[in-house]
Every structure is written in structure tokens, then in C-alpha cells.
Amino acid sequence: MEEYTDNQQYNDFETPEPQRPTGLTVWCVLSFINAGWQILANIVTFLMYNLMKEIGQSEEYLEMMEKFAPNVDDIESAMQAQFAVSRMSYLVQALLYVGSFIGVLYMWRLQKKGFHIYAISQILILIATALLVTSVTGASMTGAVIMTAVWIGIYYMYYKRNMQ
């Protein structure tokens, strides 16, 4: 029979706290960074949209850019595509990334609902991007769809094995 010192507390009915796997920790940290960056970038673009649009269309800006870029037409085309997108789409994207961040936070805590929140947010981000951005700019969604599927798939493996 084992002996316990006065400093030790032992309870046969206590279950150990589940441990977050290292891989899940890494994926969550990367997702926190991505969601945080996307929230910040979309909010700044939303708030500064009119000013950035005005600056991007000014002759002084284009003249300055000619000094740094060999083909200023490419930069001008990229800026026109960015500002063809509605200002509100940046706010919508920021809010959806907040949902993604919250989902990752729950997964960090090994809660299954985090996976559902994350997956729904990511799918809504794809839909919003398709409707609000690529429908205007004509950009391809292939890369975004593949990356979203990969990340959701990775989180799904942890969902099945480690989340409660």
C-alpha cells in the first residue's frame, strides 16, 4: 500500500486534465496569428478606405510609385481592383475572422464547439470572399478553398481525438 505525505492530495475519482497535443498548439498559434492579422488588416482597410482610395488615385502617388516600381501600371491595376471591392466587405471579413479567432480559442481549450465555430466561420469567409471580392475582381478562389479544406481537415483530426 502506498503512503502519502501530508503535502500530497490524492483523489481516486479525479480525472487528469486533458493535455493539448503539441501539434494542436502549433496549429492554434498559427491560426491566432492569421486571424489577428486579418482582423487588424480588414479593420484598418475599412476605416481608412476613403483616404487610401483618394491617395491611390492621386497623380502625386503614381509619380512617386514610378520611382520604386518598374511597371506602375501593375500597381495601379492592383489598387483599382482593391477599391472596386465594397468598403463594407472589409468589415464583414473582419467580423468573420473574429468568429474564426473565437473558434480557435475554444479549440485551444479542447472544446469541440470551437471546431464547429471555426469551420463555419471559415466557410462563411470563403462565401463572403466569393460574393464580395472575387465576383468583383475576378480572382481565383482555388487556393483559398484548398487551404481552408486542409486547415479544417487538420483540426478535424484533433476534434476526433482530443476535444471534449
Coordinates of C-alpha atoms in Angstrom, one line a residue:
M1 CA 0.0 0.0 0.0
E2 CA 1.3 3.5 -0.9
E3 CA 1.8 6.1 1.6
Y4 CA 1.1 9.8 1.0
T5 CA 2.7 12.7 2.7
D6 CA 0.6 15.5 4.2
N7 CA 1.5 17.7 1.3
Q8 CA 0.1 15.3 -1.3
Q9 CA -3.6 15.3 -2.1
Y10 CA -4.8 12.3 -4.0
N11 CA -8.3 11.6 -5.2
D12 CA -9.1 8.3 -6.9
F13 CA -12.1 9.9 -8.6
E14 CA -10.3 12.8 -10.0
T15 CA -9.6 12.6 -13.7
P16 CA -6.5 14.3 -15.0
E17 CA -6.8 17.5 -17.0
P18 CA -6.6 16.6 -20.7
Q19 CA -3.4 17.8 -22.3
R20 CA -3.4 19.7 -25.6
P21 CA -1.2 18.0 -28.1
T22 CA 1.9 19.9 -29.3
G23 CA 0.6 19.8 -32.9
L24 CA -2.7 21.3 -32.0
T25 CA -0.9 24.0 -30.0
V26 CA 1.2 24.9 -33.1
W27 CA -1.9 25.0 -35.4
C28 CA -3.8 27.1 -33.0
V29 CA -0.9 29.6 -32.6
L30 CA -0.7 29.9 -36.4
S31 CA -4.5 30.4 -36.6
F32 CA -4.4 33.0 -33.8
I33 CA -1.7 34.9 -35.8
N34 CA -3.6 34.6 -39.1
A35 CA -7.0 35.6 -37.6
G36 CA -5.4 38.5 -35.6
W37 CA -3.6 39.8 -38.7
Q38 CA -6.8 39.5 -40.8
I39 CA -8.9 41.3 -38.2
L40 CA -6.4 44.1 -38.0
A41 CA -5.9 44.5 -41.8
N42 CA -9.6 44.4 -42.6
I43 CA -10.5 46.9 -39.8
V44 CA -7.7 49.3 -40.9
T45 CA -8.8 49.0 -44.5
F46 CA -12.4 49.6 -43.6
L47 CA -11.5 52.7 -41.5
M48 CA -9.0 54.1 -44.0
Y49 CA -10.8 53.1 -47.2
N50 CA -11.8 56.5 -48.5
L51 CA -8.4 58.0 -47.6
M52 CA -6.5 55.1 -49.2
K53 CA -8.7 55.3 -52.3
E54 CA -8.1 59.0 -52.7
I55 CA -4.3 58.7 -52.2
G56 CA -4.1 55.7 -54.6
Q57 CA -5.8 57.7 -57.4
S58 CA -3.7 60.8 -57.0
E59 CA -1.1 61.8 -59.6
E60 CA 1.5 62.5 -56.9
Y61 CA 1.2 59.0 -55.6
L62 CA 1.5 57.4 -59.0
E63 CA 4.6 59.6 -59.8
M64 CA 6.2 58.6 -56.6
M65 CA 5.5 54.9 -57.3
E66 CA 7.2 55.2 -60.7
K67 CA 10.4 55.7 -58.8
F68 CA 10.1 52.5 -56.9
A69 CA 8.3 50.2 -59.3
P70 CA 9.4 49.5 -62.9
N71 CA 5.8 49.0 -64.0
V72 CA 3.5 51.4 -62.2
D73 CA 0.5 50.2 -64.3
D74 CA 0.6 46.9 -62.4
I75 CA 0.4 48.7 -59.1
E76 CA -2.4 50.9 -60.4
S77 CA -4.4 47.9 -61.6
A78 CA -4.0 46.2 -58.2
M79 CA -5.2 49.2 -56.4
Q80 CA -8.1 49.6 -58.7
A81 CA -9.1 46.0 -58.0
Q82 CA -8.8 46.6 -54.3
F83 CA -11.0 49.6 -54.3
A84 CA -13.5 48.0 -56.7
V85 CA -14.4 45.9 -53.6
S86 CA -17.0 47.4 -51.3
R87 CA -15.8 49.1 -48.2
M88 CA -18.4 47.1 -46.2
S89 CA -16.8 43.8 -47.4
Y90 CA -13.8 44.6 -45.2
L91 CA -15.9 45.0 -42.1
V92 CA -17.8 41.7 -42.9
Q93 CA -14.4 39.9 -43.4
A94 CA -13.1 41.3 -40.0
L95 CA -16.2 40.1 -38.2
L96 CA -16.0 36.6 -39.7
Y97 CA -12.3 36.4 -38.7
V98 CA -13.4 37.3 -35.1
G99 CA -15.6 34.2 -35.3
S100 CA -12.6 32.2 -36.5
F101 CA -10.5 33.5 -33.7
I102 CA -13.2 32.6 -31.1
G103 CA -13.4 29.1 -32.6
V104 CA -9.6 28.6 -32.3
L105 CA -9.8 29.9 -28.7
Y106 CA -12.3 27.2 -27.8
M107 CA -10.2 24.5 -29.6
W108 CA -7.2 25.8 -27.6
R109 CA -9.2 24.9 -24.6
L110 CA -10.0 21.5 -26.2
Q111 CA -13.7 22.2 -26.6
K112 CA -15.5 20.6 -29.5
K113 CA -17.7 23.6 -30.2
G114 CA -14.5 25.5 -31.2
F115 CA -14.1 23.3 -34.2
H116 CA -17.7 24.0 -35.3
I117 CA -17.4 27.7 -34.8
Y118 CA -14.0 27.7 -36.7
A119 CA -15.3 25.6 -39.6
I120 CA -18.5 27.7 -40.0
S121 CA -16.5 30.9 -39.8
Q122 CA -14.0 29.7 -42.4
I123 CA -16.7 28.5 -44.8
L124 CA -18.6 31.9 -44.4
I125 CA -15.3 33.7 -45.1
L126 CA -15.0 31.7 -48.4
I127 CA -18.6 32.5 -49.3
A128 CA -18.2 36.2 -48.4
T129 CA -14.9 36.4 -50.4
A130 CA -16.6 34.8 -53.4
L131 CA -19.6 37.1 -53.3
L132 CA -17.9 40.4 -52.2
V133 CA -14.4 40.2 -53.6
T134 CA -13.8 37.7 -56.4
S135 CA -17.0 38.4 -58.1
V136 CA -15.7 42.0 -58.5
T137 CA -12.0 41.3 -59.1
G138 CA -12.2 38.1 -60.9
A139 CA -9.5 36.5 -58.8
S140 CA -9.4 32.7 -58.3
M141 CA -10.7 31.0 -55.2
T142 CA -8.9 27.7 -55.8
G143 CA -6.0 28.4 -53.4
A144 CA -8.3 29.7 -50.6
V145 CA -10.7 26.7 -50.9
I146 CA -7.8 24.2 -50.8
M147 CA -6.1 25.9 -47.8
T148 CA -9.4 26.1 -45.9
A149 CA -10.1 22.4 -46.5
V150 CA -6.6 21.5 -45.3
W151 CA -6.9 23.5 -42.1
I152 CA -10.4 22.3 -41.3
G153 CA -9.2 18.7 -42.1
I154 CA -6.3 19.1 -39.7
Y155 CA -8.5 20.5 -36.9
Y156 CA -11.0 17.7 -37.6
M157 CA -8.3 15.1 -36.7
Y158 CA -7.8 16.8 -33.4
Y159 CA -11.5 17.2 -32.9
K160 CA -12.0 13.4 -33.2
R161 CA -9.1 12.5 -30.9
N162 CA -8.6 15.2 -28.4
M163 CA -11.5 17.6 -27.9
Q164 CA -14.3 17.1 -25.4

